PDB file of C-alpha atoms and ligand atoms in Angstrom:
ATOM      1  CA  MET A   1       0.000   0.000   0.000  1.00 80.00           C
ATOM      2  CA  ILE A   2       1.220   3.536  -0.706  1.00 87.00           C
ATOM      3  CA  GLU A   3       1.440   6.046   2.120  1.00 91.00           C
ATOM      4  CA  PHE A   4       0.051   9.272   0.670  1.00 96.00           C
ATOM      5  CA  SER A   5       0.883  12.781   1.782  1.00 97.00           C
ATOM      6  CA  THR A   6      -1.416  15.433   0.316  1.00 98.00           C
ATOM      7  CA  ILE A   7      -0.558  19.063  -0.403  1.00 98.00           C
ATOM      8  CA  HIS A   8      -3.636  21.166  -1.063  1.00 97.00           C
ATOM      9  CA  PHE A   9      -3.759  24.427  -3.063  1.00 98.00           C
ATOM     10  CA  GLU A  10      -6.691  26.749  -3.751  1.00 97.00           C
ATOM     11  CA  GLU A  11      -5.413  27.435  -7.245  1.00 97.00           C
ATOM     12  CA  LEU A  12      -2.632  26.188  -9.498  1.00 98.00           C
ATOM     13  CA  ASP A  13      -1.944  26.363 -13.213  1.00 98.00           C
ATOM     14  CA  SER A  14      -1.747  22.555 -13.256  1.00 98.00           C
ATOM     15  CA  THR A  15      -1.358  20.024 -10.444  1.00 98.00           C
ATOM     16  CA  ASN A  16       0.794  17.898 -12.808  1.00 98.00           C
ATOM     17  CA  THR A  17       3.208  20.786 -13.414  1.00 98.00           C
ATOM     18  CA  LYS A  18       3.469  21.447  -9.662  1.00 98.00           C
ATOM     19  CA  CYS A  19       3.913  17.762  -8.820  1.00 98.00           C
ATOM     20  CA  MET A  20       6.590  17.301 -11.537  1.00 98.00           C
ATOM     21  CA  SER A  21       8.494  20.250 -10.091  1.00 98.00           C
ATOM     22  CA  LEU A  22       8.213  18.892  -6.525  1.00 98.00           C
ATOM     23  CA  ALA A  23       9.389  15.508  -7.813  1.00 98.00           C
ATOM     24  CA  ARG A  24      12.462  17.050  -9.467  1.00 98.00           C
ATOM     25  CA  ASN A  25      13.247  18.621  -6.093  1.00 98.00           C
ATOM     26  CA  GLY A  26      13.118  15.290  -4.294  1.00 97.00           C
ATOM     27  CA  ALA A  27       9.491  14.991  -3.087  1.00 98.00           C
ATOM     28  CA  ALA A  28       8.660  11.545  -1.717  1.00 97.00           C
ATOM     29  CA  HIS A  29       6.843   8.594  -3.308  1.00 97.00           C
ATOM     30  CA  GLY A  30       3.129   9.077  -2.541  1.00 97.00           C
ATOM     31  CA  THR A  31       3.130  12.888  -2.643  1.00 98.00           C
ATOM     32  CA  VAL A  32      -0.294  14.070  -3.815  1.00 98.00           C
ATOM     33  CA  VAL A  33      -0.989  17.570  -5.148  1.00 98.00           C
ATOM     34  CA  ILE A  34      -4.596  18.781  -5.194  1.00 98.00           C
ATOM     35  CA  ALA A  35      -6.051  22.099  -6.379  1.00 98.00           C
ATOM     36  CA  ASP A  36      -9.619  23.453  -6.039  1.00 97.00           C
ATOM     37  CA  HIS A  37      -9.133  25.096  -9.418  1.00 96.00           C
ATOM     38  CA  GLN A  38      -6.591  24.858 -12.262  1.00 97.00           C
ATOM     39  CA  SER A  39      -6.058  27.820 -14.565  1.00 96.00           C
ATOM     40  CA  ALA A  40      -4.203  25.731 -17.186  1.00 97.00           C
ATOM     41  CA  GLY A  41      -5.228  22.100 -16.577  1.00 97.00           C
ATOM     42  CA  LYS A  42      -3.401  19.870 -19.049  1.00 97.00           C
ATOM     43  CA  GLY A  43      -4.960  17.085 -21.103  1.00 93.00           C
ATOM     44  CA  ARG A  44      -3.322  14.622 -23.470  1.00 88.00           C
ATOM     45  CA  ARG A  45      -2.001  15.790 -26.823  1.00 82.00           C
ATOM     46  CA  GLY A  46      -1.603  19.376 -25.577  1.00 86.00           C
ATOM     47  CA  ARG A  47      -5.323  19.800 -24.884  1.00 89.00           C
ATOM     48  CA  TYR A  48      -6.787  21.968 -22.120  1.00 90.00           C
ATOM     49  CA  PHE A  49      -8.589  20.277 -19.229  1.00 93.00           C
ATOM     50  CA  CYS A  50     -11.402  22.516 -17.988  1.00 91.00           C
ATOM     51  CA  SER A  51     -11.162  22.662 -14.166  1.00 94.00           C
ATOM     52  CA  PRO A  52     -13.801  24.982 -12.625  1.00 92.00           C
ATOM     53  CA  LYS A  53     -13.425  25.859  -8.938  1.00 93.00           C
ATOM     54  CA  GLY A  54     -14.780  23.192  -6.605  1.00 88.00           C
ATOM     55  CA  ALA A  55     -16.513  21.329  -9.462  1.00 94.00           C
ATOM     56  CA  GLY A  56     -14.073  18.454  -9.717  1.00 97.00           C
ATOM     57  CA  LEU A  57     -11.206  16.561  -8.206  1.00 98.00           C
ATOM     58  CA  TYR A  58      -7.971  17.735  -9.807  1.00 98.00           C
ATOM     59  CA  CYS A  59      -5.070  15.774  -8.423  1.00 98.00           C
ATOM     60  CA  SER A  60      -1.592  14.472  -9.257  1.00 98.00           C
ATOM     61  CA  VAL A  61       0.137  11.572  -7.563  1.00 98.00           C
ATOM     62  CA  LEU A  62       3.912  11.085  -7.549  1.00 98.00           C
ATOM     63  CA  ILE A  63       5.163   7.518  -7.694  1.00 97.00           C
ATOM     64  CA  ARG A  64       8.785   6.463  -7.489  1.00 96.00           C
ATOM     65  CA  GLU A  65       8.382   2.741  -6.812  1.00 92.00           C
ATOM     66  CA  GLY A  66       6.509  -0.281  -8.062  1.00 87.00           C
ATOM     67  CA  PHE A  67       6.987   0.226 -11.805  1.00 88.00           C
ATOM     68  CA  ASN A  68       9.760  -0.349 -14.321  1.00 87.00           C
ATOM     69  CA  MET A  69      10.508   0.424 -17.952  1.00 85.00           C
ATOM     70  CA  GLU A  70       8.539  -2.651 -19.032  1.00 83.00           C
ATOM     71  CA  ASN A  71       5.284  -1.891 -17.264  1.00 85.00           C
ATOM     72  CA  ILE A  72       5.324   1.918 -17.365  1.00 87.00           C
ATOM     73  CA  ASN A  73       2.609   1.817 -20.068  1.00 86.00           C
ATOM     74  CA  LEU A  74       0.331   0.077 -17.595  1.00 89.00           C
ATOM     75  CA  ILE A  75       0.264   2.929 -15.070  1.00 91.00           C
ATOM     76  CA  THR A  76      -2.470   4.796 -16.929  1.00 92.00           C
ATOM     77  CA  PRO A  77      -4.736   1.741 -17.431  1.00 91.00           C
ATOM     78  CA  TYR A  78      -4.282   0.772 -13.758  1.00 91.00           C
ATOM     79  CA  THR A  79      -5.245   4.289 -12.775  1.00 95.00           C
ATOM     80  CA  ALA A  80      -8.287   4.113 -15.059  1.00 95.00           C
ATOM     81  CA  VAL A  81      -9.481   0.990 -13.213  1.00 94.00           C
ATOM     82  CA  ALA A  82      -8.906   2.684  -9.833  1.00 95.00           C
ATOM     83  CA  ALA A  83     -10.764   5.826 -10.933  1.00 97.00           C
ATOM     84  CA  ALA A  84     -13.640   3.768 -12.381  1.00 97.00           C
ATOM     85  CA  LYS A  85     -13.962   1.825  -9.113  1.00 97.00           C
ATOM     86  CA  ALA A  86     -13.963   5.019  -7.011  1.00 98.00           C
ATOM     87  CA  ILE A  87     -16.567   6.623  -9.293  1.00 98.00           C
ATOM     88  CA  GLU A  88     -18.775   3.506  -9.224  1.00 98.00           C
ATOM     89  CA  GLU A  89     -18.526   3.160  -5.455  1.00 97.00           C
ATOM     90  CA  LEU A  90     -19.575   6.752  -4.762  1.00 98.00           C
ATOM     91  CA  SER A  91     -22.095   7.215  -7.582  1.00 97.00           C
ATOM     92  CA  GLY A  92     -23.661   3.751  -7.590  1.00 97.00           C
ATOM     93  CA  HIS A  93     -23.473   3.754 -11.414  1.00 97.00           C
ATOM     94  CA  GLU A  94     -21.325   1.804 -13.841  1.00 96.00           C
ATOM     95  CA  ALA A  95     -18.338   3.651 -15.333  1.00 97.00           C
ATOM     96  CA  LYS A  96     -16.868   2.753 -18.726  1.00 96.00           C
ATOM     97  CA  ILE A  97     -13.250   3.094 -19.845  1.00 95.00           C
ATOM     98  CA  LYS A  98     -12.492   4.465 -23.291  1.00 92.00           C
ATOM     99  CA  TRP A  99      -9.053   3.173 -24.218  1.00 91.00           C
ATOM    100  CA  VAL A 100      -6.792   4.263 -22.923  1.00 87.00           C
ATOM    101  CA  ASN A 101      -7.368   6.915 -20.334  1.00 86.00           C
ATOM    102  CA  ASP A 102     -10.895   8.322 -20.336  1.00 93.00           C
ATOM    103  CA  ILE A 103     -13.761   7.340 -18.062  1.00 96.00           C
ATOM    104  CA  PHE A 104     -17.238   7.649 -19.515  1.00 96.00           C
ATOM    105  CA  MET A 105     -20.753   7.604 -18.104  1.00 96.00           C
ATOM    106  CA  GLY A 106     -23.906   7.917 -20.192  1.00 93.00           C
ATOM    107  CA  GLY A 107     -21.743   8.049 -23.334  1.00 91.00           C
ATOM    108  CA  ARG A 108     -19.873  11.188 -22.219  1.00 92.00           C
ATOM    109  CA  LYS A 109     -16.510  11.768 -20.567  1.00 93.00           C
ATOM    110  CA  LEU A 110     -16.296  12.518 -16.866  1.00 94.00           C
ATOM    111  CA  CYS A 111     -12.668  11.750 -16.068  1.00 97.00           C
ATOM    112  CA  GLY A 112      -9.325  12.033 -17.822  1.00 96.00           C
ATOM    113  CA  ILE A 113      -5.873  10.807 -16.848  1.00 96.00           C
ATOM    114  CA  LEU A 114      -2.527  12.259 -17.898  1.00 96.00           C
ATOM    115  CA  THR A 115       0.636  10.429 -16.841  1.00 95.00           C
ATOM    116  CA  GLU A 116       3.948  12.259 -17.208  1.00 95.00           C
ATOM    117  CA  ALA A 117       7.264  10.673 -16.335  1.00 94.00           C
ATOM    118  CA  SER A 118      10.947  11.289 -15.906  1.00 95.00           C
ATOM    119  CA  LEU A 119      12.242   7.770 -16.358  1.00 92.00           C
ATOM    120  CA  PRO A 120      13.546   5.780 -14.673  1.00 93.00           C
ATOM    121  CA  ASP A 121      13.089   7.953 -11.577  1.00 95.00           C
ATOM    122  CA  PHE A 122       9.437   8.855 -11.234  1.00 97.00           C
ATOM    123  CA  ALA A 123       6.008   9.181 -12.776  1.00 96.00           C
ATOM    124  CA  VAL A 124       3.290  11.727 -12.027  1.00 98.00           C
ATOM    125  CA  ILE A 125      -0.261  10.518 -12.530  1.00 97.00           C
ATOM    126  CA  GLY A 126      -2.736  13.346 -13.059  1.00 98.00           C
ATOM    127  CA  ILE A 127      -6.424  12.596 -12.626  1.00 98.00           C
ATOM    128  CA  GLY A 128      -9.313  14.970 -13.258  1.00 98.00           C
ATOM    129  CA  ILE A 129     -12.848  13.895 -12.317  1.00 98.00           C
ATOM    130  CA  ASN A 130     -15.868  16.102 -13.081  1.00 96.00           C
ATOM    131  CA  LEU A 131     -18.113  16.034 -10.028  1.00 97.00           C
ATOM    132  CA  LEU A 132     -20.452  18.919 -10.902  1.00 94.00           C
ATOM    133  CA  TYR A 133     -21.255  20.249 -14.336  1.00 80.00           C
ATOM    134  CA  VAL A 134     -20.696  23.999 -14.587  1.00 75.00           C
ATOM    135  CA  LYS A 135     -22.236  24.784 -17.940  1.00 71.00           C
ATOM    136  CA  ASP A 136     -20.905  28.338 -18.263  1.00 72.00           C
ATOM    137  CA  GLU A 137     -17.327  27.167 -17.778  1.00 72.00           C
ATOM    138  CA  PHE A 138     -17.361  24.476 -20.442  1.00 71.00           C
ATOM    139  CA  THR A 139     -16.874  25.500 -24.056  1.00 71.00           C
ATOM    140  CA  GLU A 140     -19.581  24.868 -26.645  1.00 70.00           C
ATOM    141  CA  GLU A 141     -17.558  21.922 -27.989  1.00 72.00           C
ATOM    142  CA  LEU A 142     -17.353  20.319 -24.546  1.00 72.00           C
ATOM    143  CA  HIS A 143     -21.128  20.416 -23.944  1.00 71.00           C
ATOM    144  CA  SER A 144     -21.728  17.384 -26.117  1.00 78.00           C
ATOM    145  CA  ILE A 145     -18.738  15.348 -24.949  1.00 87.00           C
ATOM    146  CA  ALA A 146     -18.201  16.137 -21.262  1.00 91.00           C
ATOM    147  CA  THR A 147     -20.391  15.305 -18.314  1.00 93.00           C
ATOM    148  CA  SER A 148     -20.192  15.038 -14.521  1.00 94.00           C
ATOM    149  CA  ILE A 149     -21.258  12.588 -11.864  1.00 96.00           C
ATOM    150  CA  GLU A 150     -23.955  15.010 -10.714  1.00 95.00           C
ATOM    151  CA  GLU A 151     -25.366  15.357 -14.226  1.00 93.00           C
ATOM    152  CA  GLN A 152     -25.440  11.597 -14.794  1.00 95.00           C
ATOM    153  CA  THR A 153     -26.613  10.397 -11.398  1.00 96.00           C
ATOM    154  CA  GLY A 154     -27.939  13.388  -9.435  1.00 95.00           C
ATOM    155  CA  LYS A 155     -25.405  12.620  -6.700  1.00 96.00           C
ATOM    156  CA  ILE A 156     -23.305  15.418  -5.250  1.00 96.00           C
ATOM    157  CA  ILE A 157     -19.901  14.105  -4.256  1.00 97.00           C
ATOM    158  CA  THR A 158     -17.322  16.416  -2.708  1.00 97.00           C
ATOM    159  CA  PRO A 159     -13.704  16.563  -3.927  1.00 97.00           C
ATOM    160  CA  ILE A 160     -12.572  15.254  -0.519  1.00 96.00           C
ATOM    161  CA  GLU A 161     -14.870  12.216  -0.683  1.00 98.00           C
ATOM    162  CA  MET A 162     -13.623  11.455  -4.188  1.00 98.00           C
ATOM    163  CA  GLU A 163      -9.974  11.959  -3.201  1.00 97.00           C
ATOM    164  CA  LYS A 164     -10.338   9.428  -0.373  1.00 97.00           C
ATOM    165  CA  ALA A 165     -11.979   6.781  -2.565  1.00 98.00           C
ATOM    166  CA  LEU A 166      -9.581   7.361  -5.471  1.00 98.00           C
ATOM    167  CA  LEU A 167      -6.420   7.110  -3.365  1.00 97.00           C
ATOM    168  CA  PHE A 168      -7.697   3.941  -1.684  1.00 96.00           C
ATOM    169  CA  HIS A 169      -8.310   2.232  -5.035  1.00 95.00           C
ATOM    170  CA  LEU A 170      -5.160   3.661  -6.617  1.00 94.00           C
ATOM    171  CA  SER A 171      -2.995   2.264  -3.860  1.00 92.00           C
ATOM    172  CA  ASN A 172      -4.701  -1.114  -4.253  1.00 88.00           C
ATOM    173  CA  GLU A 173      -4.395  -1.209  -8.044  1.00 84.00           C
ATOM    174  CA  LEU A 174      -0.810   0.032  -8.246  1.00 81.00           C
ATOM    175  CA  SER A 175       0.331  -2.589  -5.767  1.00 80.00           C
ATOM    176  CA  LYS A 176      -0.874  -5.172  -8.325  1.00 78.00           C
ATOM    177  CA  ILE A 177       0.956  -3.696 -11.312  1.00 77.00           C
ATOM    178  CA  SER A 178       3.124  -6.763 -11.794  1.00 70.00           C
ATOM    179  CA  SER A 179       0.056  -9.039 -11.948  1.00 73.00           C
ATOM    180  CA  LYS A 180      -2.015  -8.709 -15.068  1.00 70.00           C
ATOM    181  CA  ALA A 181      -5.257  -9.898 -13.471  1.00 74.00           C
ATOM    182  CA  PHE A 182      -6.395  -6.289 -13.479  1.00 79.00           C
ATOM    183  CA  LEU A 183      -6.868  -6.498 -17.248  1.00 84.00           C
ATOM    184  CA  ASN A 184     -10.156  -8.306 -16.680  1.00 87.00           C
ATOM    185  CA  GLU A 185     -11.333  -5.327 -14.644  1.00 90.00           C
ATOM    186  CA  TYR A 186     -10.153  -3.028 -17.420  1.00 91.00           C
ATOM    187  CA  LYS A 187     -11.741  -5.070 -20.207  1.00 92.00           C
ATOM    188  CA  LYS A 188     -15.075  -5.578 -18.505  1.00 93.00           C
ATOM    189  CA  ARG A 189     -15.509  -1.787 -18.378  1.00 95.00           C
ATOM    190  CA  SER A 190     -14.295  -1.230 -21.942  1.00 93.00           C
ATOM    191  CA  PHE A 191     -16.273   1.300 -23.918  1.00 90.00           C
ATOM    192  CA  VAL A 192     -14.536   0.410 -27.195  1.00 92.00           C
ATOM    193  CA  ILE A 193     -14.337  -3.381 -27.620  1.00 94.00           C
ATOM    194  CA  GLY A 194     -16.693  -4.410 -30.429  1.00 93.00           C
ATOM    195  CA  LYS A 195     -17.059  -0.864 -31.772  1.00 92.00           C
ATOM    196  CA  GLU A 196     -16.129   0.681 -35.106  1.00 93.00           C
ATOM    197  CA  ILE A 197     -13.571   3.414 -34.505  1.00 92.00           C
ATOM    198  CA  GLU A 198     -11.486   6.025 -36.289  1.00 92.00           C
ATOM    199  CA  VAL A 199      -7.777   5.989 -35.388  1.00 92.00           C
ATOM    200  CA  HIS A 200      -5.748   9.205 -35.441  1.00 88.00           C
ATOM    201  CA  SER A 201      -2.018   8.526 -35.481  1.00 84.00           C
ATOM    202  CA  GLY A 202       0.201  11.429 -36.522  1.00 81.00           C
ATOM    203  CA  ASN A 203      -1.049  12.505 -39.952  1.00 84.00           C
ATOM    204  CA  GLU A 204      -2.712   9.169 -40.567  1.00 87.00           C
ATOM    205  CA  ILE A 205      -6.455   8.609 -40.001  1.00 91.00           C
ATOM    206  CA  TYR A 206      -8.036   5.201 -40.638  1.00 92.00           C
ATOM    207  CA  ASN A 207     -11.082   3.101 -39.760  1.00 93.00           C
ATOM    208  CA  ALA A 208     -10.964  -0.147 -37.820  1.00 94.00           C
ATOM    209  CA  LYS A 209     -12.950  -2.321 -35.450  1.00 94.00           C
ATOM    210  CA  ALA A 210     -11.691  -2.595 -31.849  1.00 94.00           C
ATOM    211  CA  ILE A 211     -11.748  -6.297 -31.012  1.00 95.00           C
ATOM    212  CA  ASP A 212      -9.762  -6.819 -27.816  1.00 94.00           C
ATOM    213  CA  ILE A 213      -7.163  -5.530 -25.341  1.00 92.00           C
ATOM    214  CA  ASP A 214      -3.892  -7.441 -24.934  1.00 90.00           C
ATOM    215  CA  ASP A 215      -1.770  -8.137 -21.829  1.00 86.00           C
ATOM    216  CA  ASN A 216       0.066  -4.844 -22.197  1.00 86.00           C
ATOM    217  CA  ALA A 217      -3.204  -2.909 -22.450  1.00 88.00           C
ATOM    218  CA  GLY A 218      -2.638  -2.529 -26.211  1.00 91.00           C
ATOM    219  CA  LEU A 219      -5.823  -2.178 -28.278  1.00 93.00           C
ATOM    220  CA  ILE A 220      -6.195  -4.950 -30.873  1.00 94.00           C
ATOM    221  CA  LEU A 221      -7.821  -3.766 -34.080  1.00 94.00           C
ATOM    222  CA  GLU A 222      -9.246  -5.491 -37.115  1.00 96.00           C
ATOM    223  CA  LEU A 223      -8.721  -3.417 -40.263  1.00 95.00           C
ATOM    224  CA  PRO A 224     -11.200  -3.382 -43.168  1.00 95.00           C
ATOM    225  CA  ASP A 225      -9.004  -5.929 -45.050  1.00 96.00           C
ATOM    226  CA  LYS A 226      -9.330  -8.246 -41.958  1.00 95.00           C
ATOM    227  CA  THR A 227      -5.672  -7.910 -40.949  1.00 96.00           C
ATOM    228  CA  LYS A 228      -4.952  -7.222 -37.281  1.00 96.00           C
ATOM    229  CA  ARG A 229      -2.989  -4.406 -35.712  1.00 93.00           C
ATOM    230  CA  THR A 230      -2.282  -3.535 -32.068  1.00 93.00           C
ATOM    231  CA  LEU A 231      -2.205   0.050 -30.883  1.00 90.00           C
ATOM    232  CA  ILE A 232       0.042   0.836 -27.978  1.00 85.00           C
ATOM    233  CA  THR A 233      -0.452   3.874 -25.815  1.00 72.00           C
ATOM    234  CA  GLY A 234       1.273   7.065 -26.769  1.00 60.00           C
ATOM    235  CA  GLU A 235       0.260   9.732 -29.174  1.00 57.00           C
ATOM    236  CA  VAL A 236      -2.559   7.771 -30.753  1.00 67.00           C
ATOM    237  CA  SER A 237      -6.170   8.788 -30.253  1.00 78.00           C
ATOM    238  CA  ILE A 238      -9.374   7.049 -31.236  1.00 81.00           C
ATOM    239  CA  ARG A 239     -12.914   8.204 -31.934  1.00 83.00           C
ATOM    240  CA  ILE A 240     -15.916   5.954 -31.627  1.00 79.00           C
ATOM    241  CA  LYS A 241     -18.118   6.085 -34.728  1.00 72.00           C
TER     242      LYS A 241
HETATM  243  C1  LIG H 301      -7.165  14.058 -20.756  1.00 83.30           C
HETATM  244  O1  LIG H 301      -8.384  13.983 -20.646  1.00 83.30           O
HETATM  245  O2  LIG H 301      -6.603  14.156 -21.860  1.00 83.30           O
HETATM  246  C2  LIG H 301      -6.328  14.031 -19.506  1.00 83.30           C
HETATM  247  C3  LIG H 301      -6.836  15.028 -18.495  1.00 83.30           C
HETATM  248  C4  LIG H 301      -6.040  15.024 -17.213  1.00 83.30           C
HETATM  249  C5  LIG H 301      -6.495  16.131 -16.296  1.00 83.30           C
HETATM  250  C6  LIG H 301      -5.836  16.084 -14.948  1.00 83.30           C
HETATM  251  S1  LIG H 301      -6.558  17.227 -13.819  1.00 83.30           S
HETATM  252  C7  LIG H 301      -5.272  16.969 -12.700  1.00 83.30           C
HETATM  253  C8  LIG H 301      -3.996  16.828 -13.498  1.00 83.30           C
HETATM  254  N1  LIG H 301      -3.380  18.115 -13.734  1.00 83.30           N
HETATM  255  C9  LIG H 301      -3.386  18.457 -15.028  1.00 83.30           C
HETATM  256  O3  LIG H 301      -2.946  19.527 -15.488  1.00 83.30           O
HETATM  257  N2  LIG H 301      -3.946  17.476 -15.747  1.00 83.30           N
HETATM  258  C10 LIG H 301      -4.338  16.353 -14.913  1.00 83.30           C
END
């Protein structure tokens, strides 16, 4: 189990940026940075993660142990399972995982995960969970794709309640990173297996069917000519059609 030590801020540009800087200055394994509001929350592929004050849990967790160069790609999927379990426990509703790092409910995204690392020394896992939906703060584009636990379930969960549940499950899941049994938990919540998708990889865009997830959390695709291809995490993104 990880012993967490939380540092709380009212406002930060990004909890990941702060946690990376603390890590470079020697902060301990298990340091957690939380902000009520982020002015420049970071998403994958340089995107902005909208983080209105008090409307979500915005946190970053520093880990220095329990992973190696071979399983580093599994940190994000493990975190997705932990976040899905915490969300399900507090909301009473099933959460789905869109490969590789988004949690969905009611067909819309309510949680994103961004892992940054300075290998082989440490990784910072950033997790953003929308608890309340603040319509005025979300851009027009986000209205159709983002949601919150309150909007989906009517339940109001505080950031502190979510932090407690998330850290409990995260500690549990990360201690199992060398066992791959977690993949069943990941797969059973998959929002993509069996679906037709569009893959965006660099300048290339192509259609495929997502058919399974392998032992390294790679997404196995069937292409229109029936050949198979496995996507590994990284700068690939998928859209469900
Ligand atoms: C994504 O959806 O592409 C990932 C979003 C990750 C957002 C979280 S909020 C806490 C942490 N700090 C950041 O700047 N980003 C992550």
